[in-house]
Coordinates of N, CA and C in Angstrom, one line a residue:
M1 N 13.5 0.0 34.3 CA 12.7 -0.5 33.1 C 13.5 -0.3 31.8
N2 N 13.6 -1.4 31.1 CA 14.4 -1.3 29.8 C 13.6 -0.6 28.7
E3 N 14.3 -0.4 27.6 CA 13.6 0.4 26.5 C 12.4 -0.4 25.9
K4 N 12.6 -1.7 25.8 CA 11.5 -2.5 25.2 C 10.2 -2.4 26.0
Q5 N 10.4 -2.4 27.3 CA 9.3 -2.3 28.3 C 8.7 -0.9 28.2
M6 N 9.5 0.1 28.1 CA 9.1 1.5 28.0 C 8.1 1.7 26.8
V7 N 8.6 1.3 25.7 CA 7.8 1.5 24.4 C 6.6 0.6 24.4
G8 N 6.8 -0.6 24.9 CA 5.7 -1.6 24.8 C 4.5 -1.2 25.7
E9 N 4.8 -0.7 26.9 CA 3.8 -0.3 27.8 C 3.2 1.0 27.4
K10 N 3.9 1.9 26.8 CA 3.4 3.2 26.3 C 2.3 2.9 25.2
A11 N 2.6 2.0 24.3 CA 1.6 1.7 23.3 C 0.2 1.2 23.8
A12 N 0.3 0.6 25.0 CA -1.0 0.1 25.6 C -1.9 1.3 25.9
E13 N -1.4 2.5 26.0 CA -2.2 3.6 26.4 C -3.2 4.0 25.3
Y14 N -2.9 3.5 24.0 CA -3.8 3.8 22.9 C -5.0 2.8 22.8
I15 N -5.0 1.9 23.7 CA -6.1 0.9 23.6 C -7.2 1.3 24.5
K16 N -8.5 1.4 24.0 CA -9.6 1.8 24.7 C -10.7 0.7 24.8
D17 N -11.6 0.9 25.7 CA -12.6 -0.1 26.0 C -13.4 -0.5 24.7
G18 N -13.6 -1.7 24.4 CA -14.4 -2.2 23.3 C -13.6 -2.4 22.0
M19 N -12.3 -2.1 22.0 CA -11.5 -2.2 20.8 C -11.2 -3.7 20.4
V20 N -11.0 -3.9 19.1 CA -10.4 -5.1 18.6 C -8.9 -4.8 18.3
V21 N -8.0 -5.6 18.9 CA -6.6 -5.2 18.9 C -5.8 -6.3 18.3
G22 N -5.0 -5.9 17.3 CA -4.0 -6.8 16.7 C -2.8 -6.9 17.6
L23 N -2.5 -8.1 18.0 CA -1.4 -8.4 19.0 C -0.1 -8.9 18.3
G24 N 0.9 -8.1 18.4 CA 2.2 -8.4 17.7 C 2.9 -9.6 18.4
T25 N 4.1 -9.9 17.7 CA 4.9 -11.0 18.1 C 6.3 -10.5 18.4
G26 N 7.0 -11.0 19.4 CA 8.4 -10.6 19.7 C 8.6 -10.1 21.1
S27 N 9.9 -9.8 21.4 CA 10.3 -9.4 22.7 C 9.8 -8.0 23.1
T28 N 9.4 -7.1 22.2 CA 8.9 -5.8 22.6 C 7.4 -5.9 22.7
A29 N 6.7 -6.5 21.8 CA 5.3 -6.7 21.8 C 4.9 -7.5 23.1
Y30 N 5.8 -8.3 23.6 CA 5.6 -9.0 24.8 C 5.1 -8.1 26.0
Y31 N 5.8 -7.0 26.1 CA 5.5 -6.0 27.2 C 4.1 -5.3 27.0
T32 N 3.8 -5.1 25.7 CA 2.4 -4.6 25.4 C 1.4 -5.5 25.9
I33 N 1.5 -6.8 25.5 CA 0.5 -7.8 25.9 C 0.4 -8.0 27.4
K34 N 1.6 -8.0 28.0 CA 1.6 -8.1 29.5 C 0.8 -6.9 30.1
K35 N 1.1 -5.7 29.6 CA 0.4 -4.5 30.1 C -1.1 -4.6 29.8
L36 N -1.5 -5.0 28.6 CA -2.9 -5.1 28.3 C -3.6 -6.2 29.2
G37 N -2.9 -7.3 29.5 CA -3.4 -8.3 30.5 C -3.7 -7.6 31.8
E38 N -2.8 -6.8 32.3 CA -3.0 -6.1 33.6 C -4.2 -5.2 33.5
L39 N -4.4 -4.5 32.4 CA -5.5 -3.6 32.2 C -6.8 -4.4 32.1
V40 N -6.8 -5.5 31.5 CA -8.0 -6.4 31.4 C -8.4 -6.9 32.7
R41 N -7.4 -7.2 33.5 CA -7.7 -7.7 34.9 C -8.3 -6.6 35.8
N42 N -8.0 -5.3 35.3 CA -8.5 -4.2 36.1 C -9.8 -3.6 35.4
G43 N -10.4 -4.4 34.4 CA -11.7 -4.0 33.9 C -11.7 -3.6 32.5
L44 N -10.6 -3.5 31.8 CA -10.6 -3.1 30.3 C -11.2 -4.2 29.5
N45 N -12.1 -3.9 28.6 CA -12.8 -4.9 27.8 C -12.4 -4.8 26.4
I46 N -11.5 -5.7 26.0 CA -11.0 -5.8 24.6 C -11.0 -7.2 24.1
T47 N -10.9 -7.3 22.8 CA -10.7 -8.6 22.2 C -9.4 -8.5 21.3
G48 N -8.7 -9.6 21.2 CA -7.4 -9.6 20.5 C -7.4 -10.6 19.3
I49 N -6.6 -10.2 18.3 CA -6.3 -11.1 17.2 C -4.8 -11.3 17.1
P50 N -4.2 -12.4 17.4 CA -2.8 -12.6 17.6 C -2.1 -12.8 16.2
T51 N -0.8 -12.4 16.1 CA -0.1 -12.6 14.9 C 0.7 -13.9 14.9
S52 N 0.7 -14.7 15.9 CA 1.4 -15.9 16.0 C 0.8 -16.8 17.0
E53 N 1.1 -18.1 17.0 CA 0.7 -19.1 18.0 C 1.3 -18.7 19.3
Q54 N 2.6 -18.2 19.3 CA 3.3 -17.8 20.5 C 2.5 -16.7 21.2
T55 N 2.1 -15.7 20.4 CA 1.4 -14.6 21.0 C 0.0 -15.0 21.5
A56 N -0.6 -15.9 20.8 CA -2.0 -16.4 21.2 C -1.8 -17.0 22.6
K57 N -0.8 -17.8 22.8 CA -0.6 -18.5 24.1 C -0.4 -17.5 25.2
L58 N 0.5 -16.4 24.9 CA 0.7 -15.4 25.9 C -0.6 -14.6 26.2
A59 N -1.3 -14.3 25.2 CA -2.5 -13.5 25.4 C -3.5 -14.3 26.3
V60 N -3.7 -15.6 26.0 CA -4.6 -16.4 26.8 C -4.1 -16.4 28.3
E61 N -2.8 -16.6 28.4 CA -2.3 -16.6 29.8 C -2.6 -15.3 30.5
Q62 N -2.6 -14.2 29.8 CA -2.9 -12.9 30.4 C -4.4 -12.5 30.5
G63 N -5.2 -13.5 30.1 CA -6.7 -13.3 30.3 C -7.3 -12.4 29.2
I64 N -6.6 -12.3 28.0 CA -7.2 -11.5 26.9 C -8.0 -12.4 26.0
T65 N -9.2 -12.0 25.8 CA -10.1 -12.8 24.9 C -9.7 -12.7 23.5
L66 N -9.6 -13.8 22.8 CA -9.1 -13.8 21.4 C -10.3 -14.1 20.5
V67 N -10.3 -13.5 19.2 CA -11.3 -13.8 18.2 C -10.6 -14.1 16.9
D68 N -11.4 -14.6 16.0 CA -10.9 -14.9 14.6 C -11.4 -13.8 13.7
F69 N -10.7 -13.7 12.6 CA -11.1 -12.7 11.6 C -12.6 -12.8 11.2
K70 N -13.1 -14.0 11.1 CA -14.4 -14.2 10.7 C -15.5 -13.6 11.6
D71 N -15.0 -13.3 12.9 CA -15.9 -12.8 13.9 C -15.9 -11.3 14.0
V72 N -15.0 -10.6 13.3 CA -14.9 -9.1 13.4 C -14.9 -8.5 12.0
K73 N -15.4 -7.2 12.0 CA -15.4 -6.5 10.7 C -14.2 -5.7 10.5
Q74 N -13.5 -5.3 11.6 CA -12.3 -4.5 11.5 C -11.4 -4.7 12.7
I75 N -10.1 -4.3 12.6 CA -9.2 -4.2 13.7 C -9.0 -2.8 14.0
D76 N -9.2 -2.3 15.2 CA -9.1 -0.9 15.5 C -7.6 -0.5 15.6
V77 N -6.8 -1.2 16.3 CA -5.4 -0.9 16.5 C -4.6 -2.2 16.5
A78 N -3.5 -2.2 15.7 CA -2.5 -3.3 15.8 C -1.2 -2.7 16.4
I79 N -0.6 -3.4 17.3 CA 0.6 -3.0 17.9 C 1.7 -4.1 17.7
D80 N 2.8 -3.7 17.1 CA 3.8 -4.7 16.9 C 5.2 -4.1 16.9
G81 N 6.2 -4.9 17.0 CA 7.6 -4.5 17.0 C 8.1 -4.4 15.6
A82 N 9.4 -4.1 15.5 CA 10.1 -4.0 14.2 C 11.6 -4.4 14.4
D83 N 12.1 -5.0 13.4 CA 13.5 -5.4 13.4 C 14.4 -4.2 13.0
E84 N 13.8 -3.3 12.2 CA 14.5 -2.1 11.7 C 13.4 -1.1 11.2
F85 N 13.7 0.2 11.4 CA 12.8 1.2 10.8 C 13.6 2.3 10.3
D86 N 13.1 3.0 9.2 CA 13.8 4.1 8.6 C 13.2 5.4 8.9
T87 N 13.7 6.5 8.3 CA 13.2 7.8 8.6 C 11.8 8.1 8.1
N88 N 11.3 7.2 7.2 CA 10.0 7.3 6.7 C 9.0 6.4 7.3
L89 N 9.4 5.8 8.4 CA 8.6 4.8 9.2 C 8.3 3.5 8.3
N90 N 9.2 3.2 7.3 CA 9.1 1.9 6.7 C 9.8 0.9 7.6
L91 N 9.5 -0.3 7.5 CA 10.0 -1.3 8.4 C 10.5 -2.6 7.7
I92 N 11.4 -3.2 8.4 CA 11.7 -4.7 8.2 C 11.2 -5.4 9.4
K93 N 10.4 -6.4 9.1 CA 9.9 -7.3 10.2 C 10.0 -8.7 9.8
G94 N 9.9 -9.6 10.7 CA 10.0 -11.1 10.4 C 11.1 -11.8 11.1
G95 N 11.8 -11.1 12.0 CA 12.9 -11.8 12.7 C 12.4 -12.9 13.5
G96 N 11.1 -12.8 14.0 CA 10.5 -13.9 14.8 C 9.8 -14.9 14.0
G97 N 9.7 -14.7 12.7 CA 9.1 -15.6 11.8 C 7.6 -15.5 11.5
A98 N 7.0 -14.4 12.0 CA 5.6 -14.2 11.9 C 5.1 -13.2 10.9
L99 N 6.0 -12.9 9.9 CA 5.8 -11.7 9.1 C 4.5 -11.8 8.3
L100 N 4.1 -12.9 7.8 CA 2.8 -13.0 7.0 C 1.6 -12.6 7.8
R101 N 1.5 -13.2 9.0 CA 0.3 -12.8 9.8 C 0.4 -11.4 10.3
E102 N 1.6 -11.0 10.6 CA 1.9 -9.6 11.1 C 1.4 -8.6 10.0
K103 N 1.7 -8.9 8.7 CA 1.4 -8.0 7.7 C -0.1 -8.0 7.4
I104 N -0.8 -9.2 7.5 CA -2.2 -9.3 7.3 C -2.9 -8.4 8.4
I105 N -2.5 -8.6 9.6 CA -3.1 -7.9 10.7 C -2.8 -6.4 10.7
G106 N -1.6 -6.0 10.4 CA -1.2 -4.6 10.3 C -1.9 -3.9 9.2
N107 N -2.1 -4.6 8.1 CA -2.8 -4.0 7.0 C -4.3 -3.8 7.2
A108 N -4.9 -4.7 8.1 CA -6.3 -4.7 8.4 C -6.7 -3.7 9.4
A109 N -5.7 -3.2 10.2 CA -5.9 -2.3 11.3 C -6.2 -0.9 10.8
S110 N -7.1 -0.2 11.5 CA -7.3 1.2 11.2 C -6.1 2.0 11.6
T111 N -5.4 1.6 12.7 CA -4.2 2.3 13.1 C -3.2 1.2 13.4
F112 N -2.0 1.3 12.8 CA -0.9 0.4 13.1 C 0.2 1.1 13.8
I113 N 0.4 0.7 15.1 CA 1.4 1.3 15.9 C 2.7 0.4 16.0
V114 N 3.8 1.0 15.8 CA 5.1 0.2 15.8 C 5.9 0.6 17.1
I115 N 6.4 -0.4 17.8 CA 7.2 -0.1 19.0 C 8.6 -0.7 18.7
A116 N 9.6 0.1 19.0 CA 11.0 -0.3 18.7 C 11.9 0.4 19.6
D117 N 13.0 -0.3 20.1 CA 14.0 0.3 20.9 C 14.9 1.1 20.1
S118 N 15.8 1.9 20.7 CA 16.7 2.8 20.0 C 17.6 2.2 19.0
S119 N 17.9 0.9 19.2 CA 18.9 0.2 18.3 C 18.3 -0.1 16.9
K120 N 17.0 0.1 16.7 CA 16.4 -0.4 15.5 C 16.3 0.7 14.4
G121 N 16.7 1.9 14.7 CA 16.5 3.0 13.7 C 17.7 3.0 12.7
A122 N 17.4 3.4 11.5 CA 18.4 3.5 10.4 C 17.9 4.6 9.4
E123 N 18.9 5.2 8.7 CA 18.6 6.1 7.7 C 17.9 5.4 6.5
K124 N 18.5 4.2 6.1 CA 17.9 3.4 5.1 C 17.8 1.9 5.6
L125 N 16.8 1.2 5.2 CA 16.7 -0.2 5.6 C 17.8 -1.1 5.0
G126 N 18.0 -2.2 5.6 CA 18.9 -3.2 4.9 C 20.0 -3.8 5.8
A127 N 20.3 -3.1 6.9 CA 21.3 -3.7 7.8 C 20.8 -5.0 8.4
F128 N 19.5 -5.1 8.7 CA 18.9 -6.3 9.1 C 18.5 -7.2 7.9
P129 N 18.9 -8.4 7.8 CA 18.6 -9.2 6.7 C 17.1 -9.4 6.5
L130 N 16.6 -9.2 5.3 CA 15.1 -9.1 5.0 C 14.6 -10.5 5.0
P131 N 13.6 -10.9 5.9 CA 13.0 -12.2 5.9 C 12.0 -12.3 4.7
V132 N 12.0 -13.4 4.0 CA 11.0 -13.6 2.9 C 10.5 -15.0 3.1
E133 N 9.1 -15.1 3.3 CA 8.5 -16.4 3.5 C 8.2 -17.0 2.1
I134 N 8.6 -18.3 2.0 CA 8.3 -18.9 0.7 C 7.7 -20.3 0.9
V135 N 7.1 -20.9 -0.1 CA 6.5 -22.2 0.0 C 7.7 -23.2 -0.1
K136 N 7.5 -24.4 0.4 CA 8.5 -25.4 0.4 C 8.7 -25.9 -1.1
F137 N 7.7 -26.1 -1.8 CA 7.8 -26.6 -3.2 C 8.6 -25.7 -4.0
G138 N 9.7 -26.2 -4.7 CA 10.5 -25.4 -5.5 C 11.3 -24.3 -4.8
S139 N 11.6 -24.5 -3.5 CA 12.2 -23.5 -2.8 C 13.6 -23.1 -3.3
E140 N 14.3 -24.1 -3.8 CA 15.6 -23.8 -4.4 C 15.6 -22.8 -5.6
M141 N 14.6 -23.1 -6.4 CA 14.4 -22.2 -7.6 C 13.9 -20.8 -7.1
T142 N 13.0 -20.7 -6.2 CA 12.6 -19.5 -5.6 C 13.7 -18.7 -5.0
S143 N 14.6 -19.4 -4.3 CA 15.8 -18.7 -3.7 C 16.7 -18.1 -4.8
R144 N 16.9 -18.9 -5.9 CA 17.7 -18.4 -7.0 C 17.1 -17.1 -7.6
K145 N 15.8 -17.1 -7.8 CA 15.1 -15.9 -8.4 C 15.3 -14.7 -7.5
I146 N 15.2 -14.9 -6.2 CA 15.3 -13.8 -5.2 C 16.8 -13.3 -5.2
A147 N 17.7 -14.2 -5.4 CA 19.1 -13.8 -5.4 C 19.4 -12.9 -6.6
E148 N 18.6 -13.0 -7.7 CA 18.8 -12.2 -8.9 C 18.5 -10.7 -8.6
L149 N 17.8 -10.4 -7.5 CA 17.5 -9.1 -7.1 C 18.6 -8.4 -6.3
G150 N 19.7 -9.1 -6.1 CA 20.8 -8.5 -5.5 C 21.1 -8.9 -4.0
C151 N 20.8 -10.1 -3.7 CA 21.1 -10.5 -2.3 C 21.6 -11.9 -2.2
E152 N 21.9 -12.4 -1.1 CA 22.3 -13.8 -0.8 C 21.3 -14.4 0.1
P153 N 20.3 -15.1 -0.4 CA 19.3 -15.7 0.5 C 19.8 -16.9 1.3
I154 N 19.5 -16.9 2.6 CA 20.0 -18.0 3.4 C 18.8 -18.6 4.1
L155 N 18.6 -19.9 3.9 CA 17.5 -20.6 4.5 C 17.6 -20.6 6.0
R156 N 16.5 -20.1 6.7 CA 16.6 -20.0 8.2 C 16.4 -21.4 8.7
L157 N 17.2 -21.7 9.7 CA 17.2 -23.0 10.4 C 16.7 -22.9 11.8
N158 N 16.2 -24.1 12.2 CA 15.9 -24.3 13.7 C 16.7 -25.5 14.1
G159 N 17.8 -25.2 14.7 CA 18.8 -26.3 14.9 C 19.4 -26.7 13.6
N160 N 19.4 -28.0 13.1 CA 19.9 -28.3 11.8 C 18.8 -28.6 10.8
R161 N 17.5 -28.2 11.2 CA 16.4 -28.4 10.2 C 15.9 -27.0 9.8
P162 N 15.2 -27.0 8.7 CA 14.6 -25.7 8.3 C 13.6 -25.2 9.3
F163 N 13.6 -23.9 9.6 CA 12.6 -23.2 10.4 C 11.3 -23.3 9.6
I164 N 10.2 -23.6 10.3 CA 8.9 -23.7 9.7 C 8.0 -22.7 10.3
T165 N 7.4 -21.8 9.5 CA 6.5 -20.8 10.1 C 5.2 -21.4 10.5
D166 N 4.4 -20.6 11.2 CA 3.0 -21.1 11.7 C 2.2 -21.5 10.5
N167 N 2.5 -21.0 9.3 CA 1.8 -21.3 8.1 C 2.3 -22.5 7.3
G168 N 3.4 -23.1 7.9 CA 4.0 -24.3 7.2 C 5.0 -24.0 6.1
N169 N 5.5 -22.8 6.1 CA 6.4 -22.4 5.1 C 7.9 -22.2 5.6
Y170 N 8.8 -22.0 4.6 CA 10.2 -21.7 4.9 C 10.4 -20.2 5.0
I171 N 11.5 -19.7 5.6 CA 11.9 -18.3 5.5 C 13.3 -18.3 5.0
L172 N 13.5 -17.4 4.0 CA 14.9 -17.0 3.6 C 15.2 -15.7 4.2
D173 N 16.4 -15.6 4.8 CA 16.9 -14.3 5.3 C 17.8 -13.7 4.2
C174 N 17.5 -12.6 3.7 CA 18.1 -12.0 2.5 C 18.9 -10.7 2.8
D175 N 20.2 -10.8 2.6 CA 21.0 -9.6 3.0 C 21.2 -8.7 1.7
F176 N 20.4 -7.6 1.7 CA 20.5 -6.7 0.6 C 21.4 -5.5 0.9
K177 N 22.1 -5.5 2.0 CA 23.0 -4.5 2.4 C 22.3 -3.1 2.7
Q178 N 21.8 -2.5 1.6 CA 21.0 -1.3 1.7 C 19.9 -1.3 0.7
I179 N 18.7 -1.0 1.2 CA 17.5 -1.0 0.4 C 17.1 0.4 0.1
D180 N 17.4 0.9 -1.2 CA 17.1 2.3 -1.6 C 15.6 2.5 -1.9
S181 N 15.0 1.5 -2.4 CA 13.5 1.7 -2.8 C 12.7 0.5 -2.2
P182 N 12.4 0.6 -0.9 CA 11.7 -0.5 -0.3 C 10.3 -0.9 -1.0
D183 N 9.6 0.2 -1.5 CA 8.3 -0.1 -2.1 C 8.5 -0.9 -3.4
E184 N 9.6 -0.6 -4.2 CA 9.9 -1.3 -5.4 C 10.3 -2.7 -5.1
L185 N 11.2 -2.9 -4.1 CA 11.6 -4.2 -3.8 C 10.5 -5.1 -3.3
E186 N 9.6 -4.5 -2.5 CA 8.5 -5.3 -2.0 C 7.7 -5.9 -3.1
L187 N 7.4 -5.1 -4.2 CA 6.6 -5.5 -5.3 C 7.4 -6.6 -6.1
Q188 N 8.7 -6.4 -6.3 CA 9.5 -7.3 -7.1 C 9.6 -8.7 -6.4
L189 N 9.7 -8.7 -5.1 CA 9.8 -10.0 -4.4 C 8.4 -10.7 -4.5
N190 N 7.3 -10.0 -4.3 CA 6.0 -10.6 -4.3 C 5.6 -11.1 -5.7
M191 N 6.3 -10.7 -6.7 CA 5.9 -11.1 -8.1 C 6.6 -12.4 -8.4
I192 N 7.5 -12.9 -7.5 CA 8.2 -14.1 -7.8 C 7.4 -15.3 -7.3
P193 N 7.0 -16.2 -8.3 CA 6.2 -17.4 -7.8 C 6.9 -18.2 -6.8
G194 N 6.2 -18.5 -5.7 CA 6.8 -19.2 -4.6 C 7.0 -18.3 -3.4
V195 N 7.1 -17.0 -3.6 CA 7.1 -16.1 -2.5 C 5.7 -15.9 -1.9
V196 N 5.6 -16.1 -0.6 CA 4.3 -15.9 0.0 C 4.2 -14.4 0.4
E197 N 5.2 -13.9 1.1 CA 5.2 -12.5 1.6 C 6.6 -12.2 2.0
N198 N 6.9 -10.9 2.1 CA 8.2 -10.5 2.5 C 8.1 -9.5 3.7
G199 N 9.2 -9.3 4.4 CA 9.2 -8.5 5.6 C 9.3 -7.0 5.5
L200 N 9.1 -6.5 4.3 CA 9.1 -5.0 4.1 C 7.7 -4.5 4.3
F201 N 7.5 -3.6 5.3 CA 6.3 -3.0 5.7 C 6.3 -1.6 5.3
V202 N 5.8 -1.3 4.1 CA 6.0 0.1 3.5 C 4.7 0.9 3.6
N203 N 4.9 2.1 4.2 CA 3.7 3.0 4.3 C 2.6 2.4 5.1
M204 N 2.9 1.6 6.1 CA 1.9 0.9 6.9 C 1.8 1.5 8.3
A205 N 2.9 1.8 8.9 CA 3.0 2.3 10.3 C 2.4 3.7 10.3
K206 N 1.4 3.9 11.2 CA 0.8 5.3 11.4 C 1.6 6.0 12.5
R207 N 2.1 5.2 13.5 CA 2.8 5.8 14.6 C 3.9 4.9 15.0
L208 N 5.0 5.5 15.4 CA 6.2 4.8 15.9 C 6.5 5.3 17.3
I209 N 6.6 4.4 18.2 CA 7.0 4.7 19.6 C 8.4 4.1 19.8
T210 N 9.4 5.0 20.1 CA 10.8 4.6 20.2 C 11.5 5.4 21.3
I211 N 12.8 5.2 21.4 CA 13.6 5.9 22.5 C 14.7 6.7 21.8
E212 N 14.8 8.0 22.1 CA 15.9 8.8 21.7 C 16.5 9.5 22.9
N213 N 17.8 9.4 23.0 CA 18.5 10.0 24.2 C 17.8 9.6 25.5
G214 N 17.4 8.4 25.6 CA 16.9 7.9 26.8 C 15.4 8.3 27.1
E215 N 14.8 9.0 26.2 CA 13.4 9.5 26.4 C 12.5 8.9 25.3
L216 N 11.2 8.7 25.8 CA 10.2 8.2 24.8 C 9.9 9.2 23.8
V217 N 9.9 8.8 22.5 CA 9.6 9.7 21.4 C 8.5 9.0 20.5
E218 N 7.6 9.8 20.0 CA 6.5 9.3 19.1 C 6.6 10.0 17.8
K219 N 6.6 9.3 16.7 CA 6.6 9.8 15.4 C 5.4 9.3 14.6
T220 N 4.8 10.2 13.8 CA 3.6 9.8 13.1 C 3.8 10.1 11.6
R221 N 3.0 9.4 10.8 CA 3.1 9.6 9.4 C 1.7 9.8 8.8

């Protein structure tokens, strides 16, 4: 069993009968959804809210009932991966392009659980380029404004065309090298007109499940 499978399946243990579950996107969350599908087939009764069209498809294949935000009052637990996490459990997310929906669902959840393999940990964030979702209109100007904060924004491509999110927007991957104040940068980015959301998840994760020295480790905040 690889590390992603280990942490993904461990997170499924926090899901109880009757819960509304935020379902993450990516190669680690894949294992959580697969495990939840197995539990559903064995009698677990849950409903899910997916963070992407890709996740919705997988959840349906696994027999997990999906609902819309309009049909629920709260999300009990959201489980999602991370591209990088620091010692304070702040995150960079968005490598899969679903950062906006991931942040909406993570913020709406009573408990947000992050699952990540041992390669994703860092003292400070920034080794992984920060994804920033922006609207198409005026994207060149938005990119220049973001660059003034100390990075080189690169438009994400899908082949030789711009990558388009599930929300119809572009993503800029922004290399800040090292992010000393993620809470401050998050606010600065979201104040730029044209920025929809950024991949800094600050003070959101309540629990991190990861691997250290080959063993499962859980950290809480």
